[in-house]
Amino acid sequence: MIRLEQVSKRYQGSAFVLANISLEIAAGEMVFLTGHSGAGKSTLLKLIGLLERPNGGRITIGGLDIREVKPRGIPWLRQRMGFVFQDFQLLNDRNVFENVALPLHILGLDERDVRRRVSAALDAVGLVNKGKALPRTLSGGEQQRVGIARAVVHRPAILLADEPTGNLDPVLSREIFQLFSHFHALGTTLVIASHDLALLKEMNQRTLVLEQGRLLHAS
Amino acid sequence: MRRDSRRKRRSRLSIWRRHWRQAWSQAWSLLWEKPLESVLTLVVMALAALPAAALWLAGEQLQDVELQAPGDWIVFTHADSREAQVRELAEALGKEAGVQAVTVLSPEAVLRQYLQDSALDGELESLAEGIFPWVLEVRATPGLTAEQGAQLAGDWQQRWPGIIDQIAHDPAWQALRAHLGRFLGRGLFWVAFFSVVMLFFVVSNTAHLRLRRHQAAIEVMQVLGASDAYLRRPYLLASLFSGLMAGLLTVLLLWLILLSLSQPWHGLQQGLGLPPFRLYLAGQSLWLWPLLLAGLSLLSARVSLQQLRSE
Ligand SMILES: Nc1ncnc2c1ncn2[C@@H]1O[C@H](COP(=O)(O)OP(=O)(O)OP(=O)(O)O)[C@@H](O)[C@H]1O
Ligand SMILES: [Mg+2]
């Protein structure tokens, strides 16, 4: 499903953030990504999510070499992914419901389906009553869950999550991970960056460790 | 199989329809999020278009003046020419290059006109009767030079010596007309040119300001899979709508200005023998103005939103 070959990345005017990363993630797999702050976890997820372009190497998603994807094909690919941002990236001029509905509106779903699916997604993250609230008025953990609802509401084939439980207490973290397991069971491919080593151990899935831009080992 | 593909096509159509509905409602909120900015844009657009529209209208009024003018050539036939012959000649001349229209005047009509022009009394009517021939008023196509006009007159006289007695040709009038036409044409070109430049700056500036305000949201939407066309559509529609409104405002302003001018013109017209000033806008190409402005506005916005591109 996701395949990286000798991928490297440097931001403008900085040293290499990722160097010669090669990895393969099968369809329906659930993979965790861990490492110290600044190791390049977010960068790796952004490369897979087509939010950044690699400086070298080849990235293949669903058999498509992303260098060969035409500009018009990029939105098409992104519609098939969900992305949970480390910094939420919610739109502050829209309420929670509208934020979560965004991917569905982009897909052009009819209003009844949108309402049904958004309610289901908000229910899954425990925010059913917050639909009318503005993101700014929510706590960090609540905003995080809105971001998760938005990433899963359109049932993407690939879910990329950058520290999805970074702002959550242990109980909520476990619930969110259970939600991810549920998607995993439904066949979604998941790549999740996380610091929470205890929880990772508990999940017992493949874990990739990044250290200073290099892939250490896979366990 | 077929039903499947039909269902797919129908669903694509309904997606398209929903996308357009979203775009309209977003365009509407773009227009209302800063009402003052939108109104100001509209007014400046209308002011930019007003001189061009006024000149355009002046050109149309000038055509009216032309229609009132006598022919560029006045063809006098021999006194013994018969009506059938004259009509035949009129038809032949009508097909000549450089001729726009031919009007046939019977001797009675010529007499009437003569009496009118010379302000003679009806009593003298009988005196003048029988001395006028059939006359053709021939109008040249616009842009024909005075020299070409004279040449054509000579040419016709040689080809139909049996019917044509003489041709009165007023090169001064024709030259004046050609110069005036060119003057207005070039004037309109320059005024329109600056109007378009100004329009472009106003429209693209407003589109930029709106885009800047929503930059963060646009980036998030791009990540969620929104295509450039999808993101651009509300901005284009907002520009289209302001163009349409600005065009209507232009026509309205022009109408008010003309209304205030029509009274004094009426006085001038009677004193100086000018053609009547007609305040008619319905059925005029001026009503195309809102469409023209909407199109220009859309185009400007499209050009200025070129930068909206996923890296
Ligand atoms: N847009 C950028 N421009 C320049 N440098 C960047 C940019 N984004 C990240 N970096 C640098 O790349 C390196 C890796 O950053 P990245 O965000 O991928 O780390 P991370 O593993 O996600 O860290 P954390 O756990 O703190 O989120 C850091 O040194 C960071 O300074
Ligand atoms: Mg990070």
Coordinates of C-alpha atoms and ligand atoms in Angstrom, one line a residue:
Chain A
M1 CA 0.0 0.0 0.0
I2 CA 2.7 2.4 1.0
R3 CA 6.2 2.0 -0.1
L4 CA 9.3 4.2 0.4
E5 CA 12.6 3.6 -1.4
Q6 CA 15.7 5.6 -0.4
V7 CA 13.6 8.6 0.5
S8 CA 15.3 11.7 1.8
K9 CA 14.0 15.1 2.7
R10 CA 15.5 18.4 3.6
Y11 CA 13.6 21.6 4.2
Q12 CA 14.8 24.7 2.5
G13 CA 18.0 25.9 4.2
S14 CA 18.3 23.0 6.6
A15 CA 20.2 19.8 6.8
F16 CA 18.6 16.5 5.9
V17 CA 15.7 15.7 8.1
L18 CA 15.2 12.3 6.7
A19 CA 17.9 10.3 5.0
N20 CA 17.6 7.1 2.9
I21 CA 14.3 5.9 4.4
S22 CA 13.1 2.6 2.9
L23 CA 10.0 0.9 4.3
E24 CA 6.9 -0.9 3.2
I25 CA 3.5 -0.9 4.7
A26 CA 1.0 -3.5 3.5
A27 CA -2.7 -2.7 2.9
G28 CA -4.7 -3.0 6.1
E29 CA -1.6 -2.8 8.3
M30 CA -1.4 -0.7 11.4
V31 CA 2.0 0.7 12.0
F32 CA 3.3 3.0 14.7
L33 CA 6.0 5.5 14.3
T34 CA 8.1 6.7 17.3
G35 CA 11.3 8.5 18.1
H36 CA 12.5 11.6 19.9
S37 CA 11.2 15.1 19.3
G38 CA 12.7 16.4 16.0
A39 CA 13.5 12.9 14.7
G40 CA 11.4 13.5 11.7
K41 CA 8.1 11.7 12.4
S42 CA 5.9 14.5 11.3
T43 CA 8.0 14.9 8.2
L44 CA 7.7 11.3 7.3
L45 CA 3.9 11.4 7.7
K46 CA 3.7 14.5 5.6
L47 CA 5.7 12.8 2.8
I48 CA 3.2 9.9 2.8
G49 CA 0.3 12.3 3.0
L50 CA 1.6 14.3 0.0
L51 CA 1.9 17.4 2.1
E52 CA 5.6 17.6 1.4
R53 CA 7.7 16.4 -1.6
P54 CA 10.8 14.3 -1.1
N55 CA 14.1 15.6 -2.3
G56 CA 15.2 12.1 -3.3
G57 CA 14.0 8.6 -3.6
R58 CA 10.6 7.1 -4.6
I59 CA 7.3 7.0 -2.8
T60 CA 4.6 4.7 -4.0
I61 CA 1.0 4.8 -2.7
G62 CA -1.4 2.1 -3.8
G63 CA 0.9 1.3 -6.7
L64 CA 1.1 4.9 -7.9
D65 CA 4.5 6.5 -8.0
I66 CA 3.7 10.0 -6.6
R67 CA 6.2 11.7 -8.9
E68 CA 4.1 10.5 -11.8
V69 CA 0.8 11.6 -10.4
K70 CA -0.5 14.7 -12.3
P71 CA -1.4 17.7 -10.3
R72 CA -5.0 17.0 -10.8
G73 CA -4.5 13.5 -9.3
I74 CA -3.2 14.8 -6.0
P75 CA -6.6 15.9 -4.6
W76 CA -8.0 12.5 -5.7
L77 CA -5.3 10.7 -3.7
R78 CA -5.8 13.0 -0.7
Q79 CA -9.5 12.3 -0.7
R80 CA -8.6 8.7 0.0
M81 CA -6.5 9.6 3.0
G82 CA -7.2 11.0 6.4
F83 CA -4.7 13.1 8.3
V84 CA -4.7 13.9 12.0
F85 CA -2.5 16.9 12.5
Q86 CA -0.3 17.4 15.5
D87 CA -1.6 21.0 15.7
F88 CA -5.2 20.1 14.8
Q89 CA -5.6 22.5 11.9
L90 CA -9.2 23.2 12.5
L91 CA -11.0 26.1 10.8
N92 CA -11.9 28.6 13.5
D93 CA -14.6 30.3 11.6
R94 CA -16.7 27.2 11.4
N95 CA -18.2 25.1 14.2
V96 CA -17.2 21.6 15.0
F97 CA -19.9 20.0 12.9
E98 CA -18.9 22.0 9.8
N99 CA -15.2 21.2 10.4
V100 CA -15.9 17.5 10.5
A101 CA -18.2 17.8 7.5
L102 CA -15.5 19.3 5.3
P103 CA -14.1 16.1 3.7
L104 CA -17.7 15.0 2.9
H105 CA -18.6 18.4 1.3
I106 CA -15.5 18.1 -0.7
L107 CA -16.6 14.7 -1.9
G108 CA -20.0 16.2 -2.7
L109 CA -22.1 13.9 -0.5
D110 CA -25.7 14.8 -0.1
E111 CA -26.7 16.7 3.1
R112 CA -28.5 13.8 4.8
D113 CA -25.5 11.5 4.4
V114 CA -23.3 14.3 5.7
R115 CA -25.4 14.7 8.8
R116 CA -25.5 11.0 9.5
R117 CA -21.8 10.4 9.0
V118 CA -20.7 13.5 11.0
S119 CA -22.9 12.5 13.9
A120 CA -21.5 9.0 13.8
A121 CA -17.9 10.4 13.8
L122 CA -18.6 12.8 16.6
D123 CA -20.2 10.0 18.5
A124 CA -17.2 7.8 18.1
V125 CA -14.9 10.5 19.6
G126 CA -17.4 11.4 22.3
L127 CA -18.3 14.9 21.1
V128 CA -21.9 14.5 20.1
N129 CA -23.0 17.5 22.1
K130 CA -20.3 19.8 20.8
G131 CA -21.4 20.1 17.2
K132 CA -22.3 23.7 17.4
A133 CA -19.2 24.8 19.4
L134 CA -16.4 26.8 17.8
P135 CA -13.1 24.9 17.9
R136 CA -11.5 27.8 19.8
T137 CA -13.8 27.3 22.7
L138 CA -12.8 23.6 23.1
S139 CA -10.0 22.2 25.2
G140 CA -6.9 20.8 23.6
G141 CA -8.1 17.3 23.9
E142 CA -11.5 18.1 22.5
Q143 CA -9.9 19.8 19.5
Q144 CA -7.7 16.8 19.0
R145 CA -10.8 14.6 18.9
V146 CA -12.5 16.9 16.4
G147 CA -9.4 16.5 14.2
I148 CA -9.6 12.7 14.5
A149 CA -13.3 12.8 13.6
R150 CA -12.5 14.9 10.6
A151 CA -9.8 12.4 9.5
V152 CA -12.0 9.4 9.7
V153 CA -15.4 10.7 8.7
H154 CA -15.0 9.9 5.0
R155 CA -13.7 6.4 5.7
P156 CA -10.3 6.8 4.1
A157 CA -8.3 3.9 2.9
I158 CA -5.2 5.3 4.6
L159 CA -5.2 7.1 8.0
L160 CA -2.2 9.1 9.0
A161 CA -2.2 10.4 12.5
D162 CA 0.5 12.7 14.0
E163 CA 0.5 12.4 17.8
P164 CA -3.3 11.8 17.9
T165 CA -3.2 11.4 21.7
G166 CA -0.6 14.0 22.5
N167 CA -3.2 16.1 24.4
L168 CA -5.3 13.4 25.8
D169 CA -5.4 11.8 29.3
P170 CA -4.5 8.0 29.5
V171 CA -8.2 6.9 29.5
L172 CA -9.1 8.9 26.5
S173 CA -5.9 7.9 24.8
R174 CA -6.8 4.3 25.2
E175 CA -10.3 4.9 23.8
I176 CA -8.8 6.7 20.8
F177 CA -6.4 3.8 20.1
Q178 CA -9.3 1.4 20.4
L179 CA -11.1 3.5 17.8
F180 CA -8.0 3.1 15.6
S181 CA -8.0 -0.6 16.2
H182 CA -11.6 -0.6 15.1
F183 CA -10.7 1.0 11.8
H184 CA -7.8 -1.4 11.5
A185 CA -10.3 -4.3 11.8
L186 CA -12.3 -2.7 9.0
G187 CA -9.3 -2.9 6.7
T188 CA -8.0 0.7 6.9
T189 CA -4.2 1.2 6.6
L190 CA -3.0 3.2 9.6
V191 CA 0.3 5.0 10.3
I192 CA 0.4 6.6 13.7
A193 CA 3.2 8.7 15.2
S194 CA 3.2 8.5 19.0
H195 CA 5.4 9.1 22.0
D196 CA 3.3 6.9 24.2
L197 CA 5.6 3.9 24.5
A198 CA 3.4 2.1 27.1
L199 CA 0.4 2.3 24.9
L200 CA 2.4 1.2 21.9
K201 CA 3.5 -1.9 23.7
E202 CA -0.1 -2.6 24.7
M203 CA -1.2 -2.4 21.1
N204 CA 1.4 -4.9 20.0
Q205 CA 1.8 -3.8 16.4
R206 CA 4.7 -3.1 14.2
T207 CA 6.6 -0.1 15.4
L208 CA 9.1 2.0 13.4
V209 CA 11.7 3.9 15.3
L210 CA 13.2 7.1 13.9
E211 CA 16.4 8.6 15.2
Q212 CA 17.8 11.7 13.7
G213 CA 16.2 11.1 10.3
R214 CA 17.2 7.4 10.1
L215 CA 15.0 4.3 10.5
L216 CA 16.5 2.4 13.4
H217 CA 14.7 -0.9 13.4
A218 CA 11.3 -2.4 12.9
S219 CA 9.9 -4.5 15.7
Chain B
M1 CA -24.1 -3.1 -16.1
R2 CA -25.9 -0.3 -17.9
R3 CA -28.0 0.6 -14.9
D4 CA -24.8 0.7 -12.9
S5 CA -23.1 3.2 -15.2
R6 CA -26.2 5.3 -15.4
R7 CA -26.4 5.4 -11.6
K8 CA -22.7 6.5 -11.5
R9 CA -23.4 9.2 -14.1
R10 CA -26.4 10.4 -12.1
S11 CA -24.4 10.5 -8.9
R12 CA -21.6 12.4 -10.6
L13 CA -24.2 15.0 -11.8
S14 CA -25.6 15.3 -8.3
I15 CA -22.1 15.8 -6.9
W16 CA -21.5 18.5 -9.4
R17 CA -24.7 20.1 -8.5
R18 CA -23.9 20.0 -4.8
H19 CA -20.5 21.5 -5.4
W20 CA -22.0 24.4 -7.3
R21 CA -24.6 25.0 -4.5
Q22 CA -21.8 25.0 -2.0
A23 CA -19.8 27.4 -4.2
W24 CA -22.7 29.8 -4.5
S25 CA -23.3 29.9 -0.8
Q26 CA -19.6 30.4 -0.1
A27 CA -19.5 33.1 -2.7
W28 CA -22.4 34.8 -1.0
S29 CA -20.6 34.7 2.3
L30 CA -17.5 36.1 0.7
L31 CA -19.5 39.0 -0.6
W32 CA -21.0 39.7 2.8
E33 CA -18.1 39.1 5.1
K34 CA -16.8 42.7 4.3
P35 CA -19.8 44.5 2.9
L36 CA -18.0 47.8 2.7
E37 CA -15.2 46.3 0.7
S38 CA -17.6 44.6 -1.7
V39 CA -19.6 47.8 -2.2
L40 CA -16.5 49.9 -2.7
T41 CA -15.3 47.4 -5.3
L42 CA -18.6 47.5 -7.1
V43 CA -18.6 51.3 -7.2
V44 CA -15.1 51.6 -8.4
M45 CA -15.8 49.1 -11.1
A46 CA -18.9 51.0 -12.2
L47 CA -16.9 54.3 -12.3
A48 CA -14.2 52.6 -14.3
A49 CA -16.7 51.4 -16.8
L50 CA -18.8 54.5 -17.0
P51 CA -16.7 56.6 -19.5
A52 CA -16.4 53.7 -21.9
A53 CA -20.1 53.0 -21.7
A54 CA -20.9 56.7 -22.2
L55 CA -18.6 56.8 -25.3
W56 CA -20.2 53.7 -26.6
L57 CA -23.6 55.3 -26.3
A58 CA -22.4 58.4 -28.0
G59 CA -21.3 56.3 -30.9
E60 CA -24.7 54.8 -31.1
Q61 CA -26.3 58.3 -31.0
L62 CA -24.0 59.3 -33.8
Q63 CA -25.3 56.5 -35.9
D64 CA -28.7 58.1 -35.3
V65 CA -27.3 61.4 -36.6
E66 CA -26.0 59.6 -39.6
L67 CA -29.3 58.0 -40.4
Q68 CA -30.8 61.5 -40.4
A69 CA -28.2 62.8 -42.9
P70 CA -28.9 62.8 -46.6
G71 CA -27.1 60.3 -48.7
D72 CA -23.4 60.6 -49.4
W73 CA -24.2 60.6 -53.1
I74 CA -27.4 62.2 -54.5
V75 CA -28.0 60.6 -57.9
F76 CA -30.2 62.7 -60.2
T77 CA -31.8 60.8 -63.1
H78 CA -32.7 62.3 -66.4
A79 CA -36.1 64.0 -66.4
D80 CA -37.6 61.5 -68.8
S81 CA -36.5 58.4 -66.8
R82 CA -39.3 56.0 -65.9
E83 CA -39.9 54.6 -62.4
A84 CA -39.1 51.0 -63.4
Q85 CA -35.8 52.0 -64.8
V86 CA -35.0 54.0 -61.7
R87 CA -35.9 51.1 -59.4
E88 CA -33.7 48.8 -61.4
L89 CA -30.8 51.3 -61.1
A90 CA -31.4 51.5 -57.3
E91 CA -31.2 47.8 -57.0
A92 CA -28.0 47.7 -59.1
L93 CA -26.4 50.4 -57.0
G94 CA -27.4 48.7 -53.8
K95 CA -25.2 45.7 -54.8
E96 CA -22.2 47.9 -55.5
A97 CA -19.2 47.7 -53.2
G98 CA -19.0 50.7 -50.9
V99 CA -22.8 51.2 -50.9
Q100 CA -24.7 50.6 -47.7
A101 CA -28.2 51.7 -48.6
V102 CA -30.2 53.3 -51.4
T103 CA -33.3 55.4 -51.0
V104 CA -35.6 56.1 -54.0
L105 CA -37.3 59.5 -54.0
S106 CA -40.1 60.2 -56.4
P107 CA -40.4 63.6 -58.1
E108 CA -43.2 64.4 -55.7
A109 CA -41.1 63.5 -52.7
V110 CA -38.2 65.6 -54.0
L111 CA -40.6 68.5 -54.5
R112 CA -42.0 68.2 -51.0
Q113 CA -38.5 68.1 -49.6
Y114 CA -37.5 71.1 -51.7
L115 CA -40.5 73.1 -50.6
Q116 CA -39.7 72.2 -47.0
D117 CA -36.1 73.1 -47.2
S118 CA -36.7 76.4 -49.0
A119 CA -39.7 77.2 -46.8
L120 CA -41.8 78.2 -49.8
D121 CA -45.4 78.5 -49.5
G122 CA -47.8 75.9 -50.7
E123 CA -49.0 78.5 -53.3
L124 CA -45.8 78.1 -55.2
E125 CA -46.3 74.3 -55.4
S126 CA -47.9 74.4 -58.8
L127 CA -45.0 76.5 -60.1
A128 CA -42.4 73.9 -59.2
E129 CA -44.4 70.9 -60.3
G130 CA -42.9 68.9 -63.1
I131 CA -39.4 70.2 -62.9
F132 CA -37.9 67.5 -60.6
P133 CA -36.7 64.1 -61.7
W134 CA -36.5 60.8 -59.8
V135 CA -33.6 61.0 -57.3
L136 CA -31.6 58.3 -55.5
E137 CA -30.0 58.9 -52.1
V138 CA -27.1 56.6 -51.8
R139 CA -25.4 56.0 -48.4
A140 CA -21.8 54.8 -48.3
T141 CA -20.5 52.1 -46.1
P142 CA -18.6 53.6 -43.1
G143 CA -14.9 54.0 -43.6
L144 CA -15.1 54.8 -47.3
T145 CA -12.8 57.7 -48.0
A146 CA -13.9 60.9 -49.9
E147 CA -11.6 60.0 -52.8
Q148 CA -13.0 56.6 -53.2
G149 CA -16.5 58.1 -53.1
A150 CA -15.7 60.5 -56.0
Q151 CA -14.2 57.7 -58.0
L152 CA -17.2 55.5 -57.6
A153 CA -19.5 58.4 -58.6
G154 CA -17.5 58.9 -61.8
D155 CA -17.6 55.1 -62.5
W156 CA -21.4 54.9 -62.1
Q157 CA -21.9 57.9 -64.4
Q158 CA -20.0 56.1 -67.1
R159 CA -21.8 52.8 -66.7
W160 CA -25.4 54.2 -66.7
P161 CA -25.2 57.3 -68.9
G162 CA -28.8 56.6 -70.1
I163 CA -30.4 57.1 -66.7
I164 CA -27.9 59.1 -64.6
D165 CA -27.9 62.7 -65.3
Q166 CA -25.5 63.8 -62.6
I167 CA -24.3 62.8 -59.2
A168 CA -23.9 65.2 -56.4
H169 CA -21.2 64.1 -54.1
D170 CA -20.3 65.9 -50.9
P171 CA -16.7 64.9 -50.0
A172 CA -16.5 67.3 -47.1
W173 CA -19.4 65.6 -45.3
Q174 CA -18.1 62.2 -46.0
A175 CA -14.6 63.0 -44.9
L176 CA -16.0 64.6 -41.7
R177 CA -18.0 61.5 -41.1
A178 CA -15.0 59.2 -41.6
H179 CA -12.8 61.3 -39.3
L180 CA -15.5 61.5 -36.6
G181 CA -16.0 57.7 -36.8
R182 CA -12.2 57.2 -36.5
F183 CA -12.0 59.7 -33.6
L184 CA -14.7 58.0 -31.7
G185 CA -13.4 54.6 -32.4
R186 CA -9.9 55.4 -31.2
G187 CA -11.3 57.4 -28.2
L188 CA -13.4 54.4 -27.3
F189 CA -10.4 52.1 -27.6
W190 CA -8.3 54.1 -25.2
V191 CA -11.0 54.8 -22.7
A192 CA -12.0 51.1 -22.8
F193 CA -8.3 50.1 -22.5
F194 CA -7.9 52.1 -19.3
S195 CA -11.3 50.9 -18.0
V196 CA -10.2 47.3 -18.5
V197 CA -6.8 48.0 -16.8
M198 CA -8.5 49.6 -13.8
L199 CA -11.1 46.9 -13.6
F200 CA -8.4 44.3 -13.6
F201 CA -6.6 45.9 -10.7
V202 CA -9.8 46.4 -8.6
V203 CA -11.1 42.9 -9.2
S204 CA -7.8 41.2 -8.7
N205 CA -7.0 43.2 -5.6
T206 CA -10.3 42.3 -4.0
A207 CA -9.9 38.6 -5.0
H208 CA -6.4 38.7 -3.4
L209 CA -7.6 40.3 -0.2
R210 CA -10.3 37.6 0.1
L211 CA -7.9 34.8 -0.7
R212 CA -5.4 36.2 1.9
R213 CA -8.1 36.2 4.6
H214 CA -8.8 32.5 3.9
Q215 CA -5.3 31.4 3.3
A216 CA -5.2 29.0 6.3
A217 CA -8.6 27.5 5.5
I218 CA -7.6 27.0 1.9
E219 CA -4.4 25.1 2.9
V220 CA -6.4 22.9 5.2
M221 CA -9.0 22.2 2.5
Q222 CA -6.2 21.3 0.0
V223 CA -4.9 18.8 2.5
L224 CA -8.4 17.3 2.8
G225 CA -8.5 16.8 -1.0
A226 CA -10.1 19.9 -2.3
S227 CA -9.1 20.5 -5.9
D228 CA -7.9 23.9 -7.1
A229 CA -11.1 24.3 -9.2
Y230 CA -13.2 23.6 -6.2
L231 CA -11.3 26.1 -4.0
R232 CA -11.3 28.8 -6.7
R233 CA -15.0 28.6 -7.6
P234 CA -16.5 30.7 -4.8
Y235 CA -14.0 33.5 -5.5
L236 CA -14.8 33.4 -9.2
L237 CA -18.5 33.4 -8.6
A238 CA -18.1 36.4 -6.2
S239 CA -16.2 38.3 -8.9
L240 CA -18.8 37.3 -11.5
F241 CA -21.6 38.6 -9.3
S242 CA -19.9 41.9 -8.5
G243 CA -19.2 42.4 -12.2
L244 CA -22.8 41.9 -13.0
M245 CA -23.9 44.3 -10.3
A246 CA -21.3 46.9 -11.3
G247 CA -22.6 46.6 -14.9
L248 CA -26.1 47.3 -13.8
L249 CA -24.9 50.2 -11.7
T250 CA -23.1 51.6 -14.7
V251 CA -26.2 51.5 -16.8
L252 CA -28.3 53.0 -14.1
L253 CA -25.8 55.9 -13.6
L254 CA -25.6 56.5 -17.3
W255 CA -29.4 56.6 -17.5
L256 CA -29.6 59.1 -14.7
I257 CA -26.9 61.3 -16.4
L258 CA -28.7 61.1 -19.7
L259 CA -32.0 61.9 -18.1
S260 CA -30.5 65.1 -16.6
L261 CA -28.9 66.0 -20.0
S262 CA -32.0 65.4 -22.1
Q263 CA -33.7 68.6 -21.1
P264 CA -31.0 71.1 -22.1
W265 CA -30.4 69.1 -25.3
H266 CA -34.0 69.5 -26.2
G267 CA -33.5 73.3 -26.1
L268 CA -30.3 73.1 -28.1
Q269 CA -31.9 70.8 -30.6
Q270 CA -34.7 73.3 -31.5
G271 CA -32.4 76.2 -31.7
L272 CA -29.6 74.6 -33.7
G273 CA -31.5 72.1 -35.7
L274 CA -29.7 69.1 -34.1
P275 CA -31.2 65.7 -34.3
P276 CA -33.4 64.7 -31.3
F277 CA -31.8 63.2 -28.3
R278 CA -33.4 59.9 -27.7
L279 CA -33.3 58.5 -24.2
Y280 CA -33.9 55.0 -25.1
L281 CA -31.9 52.2 -23.5
A282 CA -34.2 49.3 -24.0
G283 CA -33.1 47.1 -26.9
Q284 CA -29.7 48.9 -26.9
S285 CA -26.4 47.1 -26.8
L286 CA -25.9 49.0 -23.5
W287 CA -27.7 46.3 -21.8
L288 CA -24.9 44.0 -22.7
W289 CA -22.8 46.1 -20.4
P290 CA -23.5 44.0 -17.2
L291 CA -22.6 40.8 -19.1
L292 CA -19.5 42.4 -20.4
L293 CA -18.4 43.6 -17.0
A294 CA -19.2 40.2 -15.4
G295 CA -17.1 38.5 -18.1
L296 CA -14.2 40.9 -17.6
S297 CA -14.4 40.6 -13.9
L298 CA -14.5 36.8 -14.0
L299 CA -11.5 36.8 -16.3
S300 CA -9.5 39.2 -14.1
A301 CA -10.3 37.1 -11.0
R302 CA -9.3 33.9 -12.9
V303 CA -5.9 35.4 -13.9
S304 CA -5.2 36.7 -10.4
L305 CA -6.1 33.4 -8.8
Q306 CA -3.6 31.6 -10.9
Q307 CA -1.3 31.4 -8.0
L308 CA -3.7 29.2 -6.1
R309 CA -2.0 26.0 -6.9
S310 CA -1.2 23.0 -4.8
E311 CA 2.6 23.3 -4.8
Ligands
LIG1 N1 8.7 23.4 7.7 C1 9.9 23.2 8.1 N2 11.0 24.0 7.8 C2 12.2 23.8 8.2 N3 12.5 22.8 9.1 C3 11.5 22.0 9.5 C4 10.2 22.1 9.1 N4 9.4 21.2 9.6 C5 10.3 20.5 10.4 N5 11.5 20.9 10.4 C6 12.7 20.4 11.0 O1 12.7 19.0 10.7 C7 13.1 18.3 11.8 C8 12.1 17.1 12.0 O2 10.9 17.7 12.3 P1 9.6 16.9 12.6 O3 8.5 17.8 12.8 O4 9.4 15.9 11.5 O5 10.0 16.1 13.9 P2 9.1 15.2 14.9 O6 9.7 13.9 14.9 O7 7.6 15.2 14.4 O8 9.1 15.9 16.2 P3 8.0 16.1 17.4 O9 8.0 14.8 18.1 O10 8.5 17.2 18.2 O11 6.7 16.4 16.7 C9 13.2 19.2 13.0 O12 14.6 19.5 13.2 C10 12.5 20.5 12.5 O13 13.2 21.6 13.0
MG2 MG 5.9 16.0 15.0

